[in-house]
mmCIF file of N, CA and C in Angstrom:
data_model
loop_
_atom_site.group_PDB
_atom_site.id
_atom_site.type_symbol
_atom_site.label_atom_id
_atom_site.label_comp_id
_atom_site.label_asym_id
_atom_site.label_seq_id
_atom_site.Cartn_x
_atom_site.Cartn_y
_atom_site.Cartn_z
ATOM 1 N N MET A 214 84.567 88.275 91.825
ATOM 2 C CA MET A 214 84.773 87.814 90.532
ATOM 3 C C MET A 214 85.316 86.369 90.612
ATOM 4 N N ASP A 215 84.803 85.618 89.711
ATOM 5 C CA ASP A 215 85.161 84.083 89.762
ATOM 6 C C ASP A 215 86.404 83.952 89.094
ATOM 7 N N VAL A 216 87.193 82.789 89.111
ATOM 8 C CA VAL A 216 88.400 82.476 88.645
ATOM 9 C C VAL A 216 88.449 82.328 87.184
ATOM 10 N N ILE A 217 87.186 81.807 86.521
ATOM 11 C CA ILE A 217 86.994 81.718 85.249
ATOM 12 C C ILE A 217 86.914 83.177 84.434
ATOM 13 N N THR A 218 86.062 83.851 85.155
ATOM 14 C CA THR A 218 86.174 85.329 84.530
ATOM 15 C C THR A 218 87.377 86.151 84.488
ATOM 16 N N MET A 219 88.101 85.830 85.721
ATOM 17 C CA MET A 219 89.513 86.306 85.760
ATOM 18 C C MET A 219 90.510 85.564 84.630
ATOM 19 N N ALA A 220 90.177 84.390 84.148
ATOM 20 C CA ALA A 220 90.959 83.782 83.192
ATOM 21 C C ALA A 220 90.678 84.577 81.803
ATOM 22 N N ARG A 221 89.450 84.770 81.613
ATOM 23 C CA ARG A 221 89.090 85.225 80.348
ATOM 24 C C ARG A 221 89.716 86.497 80.381
ATOM 25 N N GLU A 222 89.656 87.315 81.302
ATOM 26 C CA GLU A 222 90.331 88.767 81.287
ATOM 27 C C GLU A 222 91.863 88.760 81.134
ATOM 28 N N LEU A 223 92.473 87.683 81.624
ATOM 29 C CA LEU A 223 93.930 87.408 81.354
ATOM 30 C C LEU A 223 93.942 87.058 79.826
ATOM 31 N N GLY A 224 93.083 86.187 79.402
ATOM 32 C CA GLY A 224 93.157 86.093 77.791
ATOM 33 C C GLY A 224 93.065 87.352 76.857
ATOM 34 N N ALA A 225 92.005 88.381 77.435
ATOM 35 C CA ALA A 225 91.876 89.449 76.663
ATOM 36 C C ALA A 225 93.358 90.325 76.762
ATOM 37 N N ALA A 226 93.786 90.497 77.840
ATOM 38 C CA ALA A 226 94.915 91.146 78.399
ATOM 39 C C ALA A 226 96.114 90.563 77.404
ATOM 40 N N LEU A 227 96.320 89.258 77.341
ATOM 41 C CA LEU A 227 97.358 88.763 76.573
ATOM 42 C C LEU A 227 97.244 88.961 75.003
ATOM 43 N N GLN A 228 95.980 89.184 74.510
ATOM 44 C CA GLN A 228 95.828 89.449 73.131
ATOM 45 C C GLN A 228 96.268 90.981 72.902
ATOM 46 N N LYS A 229 96.148 91.817 74.011
ATOM 47 C CA LYS A 229 96.703 93.198 73.939
ATOM 48 C C LYS A 229 98.348 93.494 74.104
ATOM 49 N N SER A 230 98.873 92.422 74.439
ATOM 50 C CA SER A 230 100.368 92.377 74.725
ATOM 51 C C SER A 230 101.268 92.525 73.580
ATOM 52 N N ASP A 231 102.248 93.140 73.758
ATOM 53 C CA ASP A 231 103.228 93.347 72.764
ATOM 54 C C ASP A 231 103.557 92.084 72.044
ATOM 55 N N GLU A 232 103.974 91.260 72.805
ATOM 56 C CA GLU A 232 104.291 89.812 72.437
ATOM 57 C C GLU A 232 103.355 89.131 71.244
ATOM 58 N N TYR A 233 102.050 89.126 71.839
ATOM 59 C CA TYR A 233 100.852 88.928 70.978
ATOM 60 C C TYR A 233 100.867 89.462 69.789
ATOM 61 N N THR A 234 100.895 90.778 69.698
ATOM 62 C CA THR A 234 100.624 91.733 68.610
ATOM 63 C C THR A 234 101.747 91.407 67.605
ATOM 64 N N ALA A 235 102.950 91.163 68.088
ATOM 65 C CA ALA A 235 104.193 91.078 67.221
ATOM 66 C C ALA A 235 104.169 89.607 66.649
ATOM 67 N N TYR A 236 103.828 88.661 67.311
ATOM 68 C CA TYR A 236 103.452 87.271 66.719
ATOM 69 C C TYR A 236 102.399 87.298 65.813
ATOM 70 N N VAL A 237 101.346 87.885 66.041
ATOM 71 C CA VAL A 237 100.188 87.833 65.058
ATOM 72 C C VAL A 237 100.743 88.769 63.682
ATOM 73 N N LEU A 238 101.314 89.819 63.800
ATOM 74 C CA LEU A 238 101.988 90.370 62.685
ATOM 75 C C LEU A 238 102.935 89.609 61.950
ATOM 76 N N ALA A 239 103.942 89.118 62.584
ATOM 77 C CA ALA A 239 104.973 87.980 61.939
ATOM 78 C C ALA A 239 104.220 86.910 61.200
ATOM 79 N N LYS A 240 103.315 86.156 62.017
ATOM 80 C CA LYS A 240 102.558 84.969 61.220
ATOM 81 C C LYS A 240 101.977 85.629 60.070
ATOM 82 N N SER A 241 101.181 86.698 60.279
ATOM 83 C CA SER A 241 100.527 87.192 58.993
ATOM 84 C C SER A 241 101.635 87.437 57.719
ATOM 85 N N ALA A 242 102.740 88.081 58.034
ATOM 86 C CA ALA A 242 103.694 88.340 57.033
ATOM 87 C C ALA A 242 104.120 87.143 56.522
ATOM 88 N N ALA A 243 104.454 86.068 57.275
ATOM 89 C CA ALA A 243 104.874 84.920 56.759
ATOM 90 C C ALA A 243 103.986 84.078 56.032
ATOM 91 N N ASP A 244 102.632 84.028 56.539
ATOM 92 C CA ASP A 244 101.738 83.288 55.612
ATOM 93 C C ASP A 244 101.428 84.120 54.179
ATOM 94 N N GLY A 245 101.816 85.328 54.301
ATOM 95 C CA GLY A 245 101.465 86.219 53.072
ATOM 96 C C GLY A 245 102.649 86.198 52.201
ATOM 97 N N ASP A 246 103.638 85.555 52.519
ATOM 98 C CA ASP A 246 104.938 85.657 51.662
ATOM 99 C C ASP A 246 104.918 84.496 50.790
ATOM 100 N N ALA A 247 104.639 84.887 49.643
ATOM 101 C CA ALA A 247 104.371 83.921 48.605
ATOM 102 C C ALA A 247 105.622 82.908 48.279
ATOM 103 N N GLU A 248 106.772 83.549 48.191
ATOM 104 C CA GLU A 248 108.181 82.819 48.082
ATOM 105 C C GLU A 248 108.427 81.667 49.238
ATOM 106 N N LEU A 249 108.042 82.362 50.397
ATOM 107 C CA LEU A 249 108.335 81.423 51.576
ATOM 108 C C LEU A 249 107.083 80.376 51.730
ATOM 109 N N GLN A 250 105.984 80.552 51.237
ATOM 110 C CA GLN A 250 104.966 79.615 51.140
ATOM 111 C C GLN A 250 105.219 78.547 50.032
ATOM 112 N N ARG A 251 105.995 79.173 48.875
ATOM 113 C CA ARG A 251 106.333 78.200 47.870
ATOM 114 C C ARG A 251 107.365 77.317 48.341
ATOM 115 N N MET A 252 108.333 77.841 49.155
ATOM 116 C CA MET A 252 109.348 76.800 49.709
ATOM 117 C C MET A 252 109.020 76.015 50.550
ATOM 118 N N ILE A 253 107.981 76.304 51.445
ATOM 119 C CA ILE A 253 107.415 75.273 52.543
ATOM 120 C C ILE A 253 106.651 74.338 51.847
ATOM 121 N N GLY A 254 105.914 74.574 50.580
ATOM 122 C CA GLY A 254 105.200 73.449 49.685
ATOM 123 C C GLY A 254 106.284 72.781 49.108
ATOM 124 N N ASP A 255 107.402 73.023 48.556
ATOM 125 C CA ASP A 255 108.302 72.354 48.034
ATOM 126 C C ASP A 255 108.855 71.191 49.020
ATOM 127 N N PHE A 256 109.119 71.942 50.384
ATOM 128 C CA PHE A 256 109.663 71.242 51.388
ATOM 129 C C PHE A 256 108.847 70.054 51.804
ATOM 130 N N ASN A 257 107.574 70.237 51.786
ATOM 131 C CA ASN A 257 106.613 69.390 52.272
ATOM 132 C C ASN A 257 106.437 68.085 51.095
ATOM 133 N N LEU A 258 106.548 68.458 49.947
ATOM 134 C CA LEU A 258 106.535 67.401 48.829
ATOM 135 C C LEU A 258 107.425 66.739 48.936
ATOM 136 N N LYS A 259 108.810 67.189 49.162
ATOM 137 C CA LYS A 259 110.066 66.646 49.378
ATOM 138 C C LYS A 259 109.932 65.509 50.439
ATOM 139 N N LYS A 260 109.311 65.782 51.634
ATOM 140 C CA LYS A 260 109.147 64.947 52.573
ATOM 141 C C LYS A 260 108.334 63.849 52.319
ATOM 142 N N LEU A 261 107.118 63.996 51.536
ATOM 143 C CA LEU A 261 106.323 63.125 51.021
ATOM 144 C C LEU A 261 107.095 62.050 50.053
ATOM 145 N N SER A 262 108.014 62.629 49.196
ATOM 146 C CA SER A 262 108.651 61.791 48.389
ATOM 147 C C SER A 262 109.590 60.977 49.194
ATOM 148 N N LEU A 263 110.193 61.486 50.084
ATOM 149 C CA LEU A 263 111.045 60.645 51.147
ATOM 150 C C LEU A 263 110.365 59.446 51.720
ATOM 151 N N SER A 264 109.173 59.910 52.226
ATOM 152 C CA SER A 264 108.498 58.920 52.958
ATOM 153 C C SER A 264 108.039 57.795 52.045
ATOM 154 N N ALA A 265 107.611 58.243 50.764
ATOM 155 C CA ALA A 265 107.106 57.219 49.891
ATOM 156 C C ALA A 265 108.469 56.200 49.578
ATOM 157 N N GLU A 266 109.649 56.906 49.282
ATOM 158 C CA GLU A 266 110.881 56.284 49.049
ATOM 159 C C GLU A 266 111.261 55.279 50.100
ATOM 160 N N ILE A 267 111.060 55.509 51.455
ATOM 161 C CA ILE A 267 111.429 54.870 52.482
ATOM 162 C C ILE A 267 110.420 53.576 52.602
ATOM 163 N N GLN A 268 108.900 53.891 52.279
ATOM 164 C CA GLN A 268 108.078 52.828 52.239
ATOM 165 C C GLN A 268 108.116 51.727 51.295
ATOM 166 N N LYS A 269 109.017 52.050 50.053
ATOM 167 C CA LYS A 269 109.037 50.968 49.139
ATOM 168 C C LYS A 269 109.976 49.636 49.640
ATOM 169 N N GLU A 270 109.281 48.643 49.080
ATOM 170 C CA GLU A 270 110.118 47.379 49.257
ATOM 171 C C GLU A 270 111.749 47.331 48.795
ATOM 172 N N GLU A 271 111.697 47.736 47.695
ATOM 173 C CA GLU A 271 113.096 47.940 47.250
ATOM 174 C C GLU A 271 113.661 49.352 47.152
ATOM 175 N N LYS A 272 114.327 49.635 48.398
ATOM 176 C CA LYS A 272 114.634 51.038 48.632
ATOM 177 C C LYS A 272 115.968 51.339 47.859
ATOM 178 N N ASP A 273 115.830 52.700 47.410
ATOM 179 C CA ASP A 273 117.121 53.132 46.694
ATOM 180 C C ASP A 273 117.928 54.053 47.473
ATOM 181 N N GLY A 274 119.008 53.584 48.099
ATOM 182 C CA GLY A 274 119.698 54.248 49.122
ATOM 183 C C GLY A 274 120.138 55.559 48.604
ATOM 184 N N GLU A 275 120.733 55.609 47.283
ATOM 185 C CA GLU A 275 121.054 57.042 46.793
ATOM 186 C C GLU A 275 119.986 58.067 46.914
ATOM 187 N N LYS A 276 118.976 57.546 46.377
ATOM 188 C CA LYS A 276 117.620 58.470 45.944
ATOM 189 C C LYS A 276 117.358 59.071 47.418
ATOM 190 N N ILE A 277 117.175 58.081 48.503
ATOM 191 C CA ILE A 277 116.705 58.342 50.011
ATOM 192 C C ILE A 277 117.905 59.365 50.468
ATOM 193 N N SER A 278 119.183 59.339 50.257
ATOM 194 C CA SER A 278 120.264 60.205 50.630
ATOM 195 C C SER A 278 120.186 61.442 50.023
ATOM 196 N N ALA A 279 119.786 61.518 48.663
ATOM 197 C CA ALA A 279 119.621 62.734 47.682
ATOM 198 C C ALA A 279 118.448 63.714 48.434
ATOM 199 N N LEU A 280 117.290 62.860 48.561
ATOM 200 C CA LEU A 280 116.023 63.599 48.907
ATOM 201 C C LEU A 280 116.391 64.048 50.464
ATOM 202 N N ASN A 281 117.117 63.334 51.229
ATOM 203 C CA ASN A 281 117.340 63.761 52.527
ATOM 204 C C ASN A 281 118.309 65.204 52.439
ATOM 205 N N ASP A 282 119.168 65.040 51.550
ATOM 206 C CA ASP A 282 120.119 66.232 51.488
ATOM 207 C C ASP A 282 119.264 67.615 50.936
ATOM 208 N N GLU A 283 118.346 67.286 50.054
ATOM 209 C CA GLU A 283 117.413 68.120 49.492
ATOM 210 C C GLU A 283 116.472 68.919 50.667
ATOM 211 N N ILE A 284 115.932 67.972 51.490
ATOM 212 C CA ILE A 284 115.093 68.546 52.462
ATOM 213 C C ILE A 284 115.892 69.176 53.616
ATOM 214 N N ARG A 285 117.121 68.908 53.910
ATOM 215 C CA ARG A 285 117.999 69.568 54.682
ATOM 216 C C ARG A 285 118.233 70.979 54.032
ATOM 217 N N GLY A 286 118.539 71.054 52.655
ATOM 218 C CA GLY A 286 118.862 72.485 52.207
ATOM 219 C C GLY A 286 117.625 73.182 52.100
ATOM 220 N N LEU A 287 116.449 72.717 51.764
ATOM 221 C CA LEU A 287 115.242 73.511 52.040
ATOM 222 C C LEU A 287 114.926 73.823 53.146
ATOM 223 N N TYR A 288 115.160 73.283 54.154
ATOM 224 C CA TYR A 288 114.730 73.524 55.623
ATOM 225 C C TYR A 288 115.808 74.656 56.004
ATOM 226 N N GLU A 289 116.928 74.600 55.736
ATOM 227 C CA GLU A 289 118.036 75.610 55.922
ATOM 228 C C GLU A 289 117.480 77.040 55.512
ATOM 229 N N GLU A 290 117.093 76.740 54.191
ATOM 230 C CA GLU A 290 116.791 78.024 53.258
ATOM 231 C C GLU A 290 115.458 78.669 53.898
ATOM 232 N N ILE A 291 114.478 77.735 54.271
ATOM 233 C CA ILE A 291 113.322 78.469 54.733
ATOM 234 C C ILE A 291 113.450 79.163 56.162
ATOM 235 N N MET A 292 114.361 78.343 56.871
ATOM 236 C CA MET A 292 114.481 79.088 58.386
ATOM 237 C C MET A 292 115.390 80.362 58.260
ATOM 238 N N SER A 293 115.864 80.421 57.025
ATOM 239 C CA SER A 293 116.840 81.724 57.015
ATOM 240 C C SER A 293 116.167 82.962 56.287
ATOM 241 N N GLN A 294 114.828 82.806 55.855
ATOM 242 C CA GLN A 294 114.027 83.590 55.253
ATOM 243 C C GLN A 294 113.697 84.727 56.338
ATOM 244 N N PRO A 295 113.749 85.940 55.964
ATOM 245 C CA PRO A 295 113.506 87.070 57.140
ATOM 246 C C PRO A 295 112.046 86.866 57.656
ATOM 247 N N ALA A 296 111.057 86.404 56.740
ATOM 248 C CA ALA A 296 109.769 86.346 57.404
ATOM 249 C C ALA A 296 109.613 85.225 58.324
ATOM 250 N N MET A 297 110.347 84.102 57.997
ATOM 251 C CA MET A 297 110.387 82.972 58.972
ATOM 252 C C MET A 297 111.308 83.263 60.059
ATOM 253 N N LEU A 298 112.209 84.221 60.156
ATOM 254 C CA LEU A 298 113.138 84.554 61.364
ATOM 255 C C LEU A 298 112.125 85.224 62.389
ATOM 256 N N ALA A 299 111.485 86.168 61.680
ATOM 257 C CA ALA A 299 110.634 87.108 62.655
ATOM 258 C C ALA A 299 109.482 86.249 63.103
ATOM 259 N N TYR A 300 108.900 85.325 62.253
ATOM 260 C CA TYR A 300 107.854 84.427 62.844
ATOM 261 C C TYR A 300 108.400 83.723 63.976
ATOM 262 N N ASN A 301 109.475 83.080 63.857
ATOM 263 C CA ASN A 301 110.112 82.117 65.082
ATOM 264 C C ASN A 301 110.561 82.945 66.179
ATOM 265 N N THR A 302 111.004 84.168 65.953
ATOM 266 C CA THR A 302 111.499 84.895 67.156
ATOM 267 C C THR A 302 110.311 85.467 67.884
ATOM 268 N N THR A 303 109.188 85.966 67.351
ATOM 269 C CA THR A 303 107.999 86.281 68.104
ATOM 270 C C THR A 303 107.246 85.332 68.541
ATOM 271 N N LYS A 304 107.131 84.116 68.151
ATOM 272 C CA LYS A 304 106.532 82.907 68.528
ATOM 273 C C LYS A 304 107.129 82.289 69.838
ATOM 274 N N ASN A 305 108.608 82.390 69.839
ATOM 275 C CA ASN A 305 109.369 82.036 71.031
ATOM 276 C C ASN A 305 109.007 82.991 72.088
ATOM 277 N N GLU A 306 108.936 84.178 71.616
ATOM 278 C CA GLU A 306 108.744 85.129 72.944
ATOM 279 C C GLU A 306 107.279 85.211 73.355
ATOM 280 N N LEU A 307 106.276 84.909 72.541
ATOM 281 C CA LEU A 307 104.943 84.652 73.005
ATOM 282 C C LEU A 307 104.931 83.229 73.875
ATOM 283 N N ASP A 308 105.558 82.184 73.417
ATOM 284 C CA ASP A 308 105.837 81.081 74.021
ATOM 285 C C ASP A 308 106.381 81.378 75.545
ATOM 286 N N ARG A 309 107.429 82.105 75.636
ATOM 287 C CA ARG A 309 108.196 82.255 76.799
ATOM 288 C C ARG A 309 107.024 82.994 77.737
ATOM 289 N N LEU A 310 106.416 84.066 77.272
ATOM 290 C CA LEU A 310 105.302 84.775 77.932
ATOM 291 C C LEU A 310 104.087 83.587 78.418
ATOM 292 N N LEU A 311 103.805 82.796 77.546
ATOM 293 C CA LEU A 311 102.722 81.785 78.087
ATOM 294 C C LEU A 311 103.196 80.706 79.126
ATOM 295 N N ASN A 312 104.488 80.370 79.022
ATOM 296 C CA ASN A 312 105.126 79.478 79.912
ATOM 297 C C ASN A 312 105.225 80.155 81.264
ATOM 298 N N PHE A 313 105.572 81.490 81.283
ATOM 299 C CA PHE A 313 105.544 82.084 82.645
ATOM 300 C C PHE A 313 104.283 82.290 83.314
ATOM 301 N N ILE A 314 103.236 82.569 82.411
ATOM 302 C CA ILE A 314 101.959 82.632 83.032
ATOM 303 C C ILE A 314 101.691 81.368 83.621
ATOM 304 N N GLN A 315 101.763 80.438 82.869
ATOM 305 C CA GLN A 315 101.477 78.992 83.230
ATOM 306 C C GLN A 315 102.137 78.584 84.690
ATOM 307 N N GLN A 316 103.449 79.025 84.551
ATOM 308 C CA GLN A 316 104.348 78.837 85.926
ATOM 309 C C GLN A 316 103.762 79.494 87.015
ATOM 310 N N ILE A 317 103.245 80.623 86.898
ATOM 311 C CA ILE A 317 102.598 81.227 87.978
ATOM 312 C C ILE A 317 101.287 80.805 88.493
ATOM 313 N N VAL A 318 100.520 80.237 87.592
ATOM 314 C CA VAL A 318 99.225 79.688 87.878
ATOM 315 C C VAL A 318 99.318 78.369 88.584
ATOM 316 N N VAL A 319 100.592 77.437 88.100
ATOM 317 C CA VAL A 319 100.786 76.305 88.687
ATOM 318 C C VAL A 319 101.275 76.410 90.009
ATOM 319 N N TYR A 320 102.443 77.298 90.208
ATOM 320 C CA TYR A 320 103.079 77.508 91.447
ATOM 321 C C TYR A 320 102.015 77.957 92.696
ATOM 322 N N SER A 321 101.031 78.973 92.021
ATOM 323 C CA SER A 321 100.292 79.500 92.887
ATOM 324 C C SER A 321 99.153 78.253 93.502
ATOM 325 N N ALA A 322 98.877 77.575 92.596
ATOM 326 C CA ALA A 322 98.111 76.404 92.864
ATOM 327 C C ALA A 322 98.610 75.434 93.957
ATOM 328 N N ASN A 323 99.780 75.614 93.895
ATOM 329 C CA ASN A 323 100.683 74.733 95.025
ATOM 330 C C ASN A 323 101.068 75.475 96.248
ATOM 331 N N GLY A 324 100.564 76.651 96.431
ATOM 332 C CA GLY A 324 100.402 77.370 97.550
ATOM 333 C C GLY A 324 101.672 78.468 97.584
ATOM 334 N N GLU A 325 102.429 78.768 96.572
ATOM 335 C CA GLU A 325 103.265 79.746 96.415
ATOM 336 C C GLU A 325 102.655 81.000 96.151
ATOM 337 N N ASP A 326 103.330 82.294 96.631
ATOM 338 C CA ASP A 326 102.759 83.639 96.502
ATOM 339 C C ASP A 326 103.024 83.954 95.166
ATOM 340 N N PRO A 327 101.962 84.217 94.594
ATOM 341 C CA PRO A 327 101.970 84.539 93.110
ATOM 342 C C PRO A 327 102.810 85.706 92.679
ATOM 343 N N PHE A 328 102.909 86.721 93.707
ATOM 344 C CA PHE A 328 103.679 87.873 93.477
ATOM 345 C C PHE A 328 105.042 87.803 93.687
ATOM 346 N N THR A 329 105.646 86.637 94.146
ATOM 347 C CA THR A 329 107.048 86.630 94.352
ATOM 348 C C THR A 329 107.637 85.522 93.406
ATOM 349 N N ILE A 330 106.692 84.794 92.480
ATOM 350 C CA ILE A 330 107.407 83.774 91.411
ATOM 351 C C ILE A 330 108.156 84.346 90.515
ATOM 352 N N GLN A 331 109.317 83.937 90.388
ATOM 353 C CA GLN A 331 110.135 84.510 89.356
ATOM 354 C C GLN A 331 110.167 83.458 88.016
ATOM 355 N N GLU A 332 110.318 84.110 87.084
ATOM 356 C CA GLU A 332 110.426 83.369 85.790
ATOM 357 C C GLU A 332 111.690 82.414 85.740
ATOM 358 N N GLU A 333 111.145 81.138 85.450
ATOM 359 C CA GLU A 333 112.398 80.173 85.395
ATOM 360 C C GLU A 333 113.048 80.178 83.649
ATOM 361 N N THR A 334 114.125 80.039 83.849
ATOM 362 C CA THR A 334 114.948 80.157 82.517
ATOM 363 C C THR A 334 115.310 78.779 81.927
ATOM 364 N N SER A 335 115.000 77.705 82.860
ATOM 365 C CA SER A 335 115.345 76.386 82.472
ATOM 366 C C SER A 335 113.913 75.630 83.008
ATOM 367 N N CYS A 336 113.627 74.680 81.982
ATOM 368 C CA CYS A 336 112.381 73.747 82.462
ATOM 369 C C CYS A 336 112.610 72.715 83.200
ATOM 370 N N GLY A 337 113.988 72.235 83.443
ATOM 371 C CA GLY A 337 114.275 71.214 84.323
ATOM 372 C C GLY A 337 114.353 69.812 83.537
ATOM 373 N N GLY A 338 114.117 69.818 82.259
ATOM 374 C CA GLY A 338 114.340 68.703 81.537
ATOM 375 C C GLY A 338 113.114 67.963 81.158
ATOM 376 N N ASP A 339 111.920 68.124 81.563
ATOM 377 C CA ASP A 339 110.812 67.468 81.510
ATOM 378 C C ASP A 339 110.147 67.880 80.241
ATOM 379 N N CYS A 340 110.172 67.304 79.154
ATOM 380 C CA CYS A 340 109.563 67.980 77.954
ATOM 381 C C CYS A 340 108.141 67.644 77.487
ATOM 382 N N SER A 341 107.417 66.957 78.299
ATOM 383 C CA SER A 341 106.055 66.544 78.073
ATOM 384 C C SER A 341 105.287 68.238 78.239
ATOM 385 N N GLY A 342 104.619 68.297 77.107
ATOM 386 C CA GLY A 342 103.798 69.522 76.873
ATOM 387 C C GLY A 342 104.688 70.717 76.727
ATOM 388 N N CYS A 343 105.769 70.589 76.205
ATOM 389 C CA CYS A 343 106.790 71.719 76.214
ATOM 390 C C CYS A 343 106.499 72.449 74.594
ATOM 391 N N SER A 344 106.617 73.675 74.697
ATOM 392 C CA SER A 344 106.568 74.078 73.242
ATOM 393 C C SER A 344 107.920 74.622 72.689
ATOM 394 N N GLY A 345 108.937 74.201 73.603
ATOM 395 C CA GLY A 345 110.421 74.351 72.748
ATOM 396 C C GLY A 345 111.130 75.133 73.821
ATOM 397 N N CYS A 346 112.441 74.893 73.691
ATOM 398 C CA CYS A 346 113.496 75.657 74.489
ATOM 399 C C CYS A 346 113.514 77.094 73.919
ATOM 400 N N HIS A 347 114.042 77.997 74.797
ATOM 401 C CA HIS A 347 114.347 79.346 74.419
ATOM 402 C C HIS A 347 115.855 79.523 74.580
#
């Protein structure tokens, strides 16, 4: 069996994993949560308003500050919603799994024994290509 075929089989196995299934369900729930989507829409509109205000030649510092405060408040409210909490939790778990898979492949390509590679809990500080800290 060639390596590409094995990679495709790994992809199929990933789609059967608990982490992937939980992520897909949480994403679907978040996407289907009308109130959460309304809040995200409001957040995006406020960001556009802030951007437009910042671009003005005559900047209104009070308006910019008020928009910043509103955006922070909306962000905190969005991130505290149960559907968003579940989405972020499951996305982080899927990302953790993907990072470990990538670690195994890269270390194996560097000559290490794939069966003895342990999951790293720290990235070492290089954030290029990173999906976020866990």
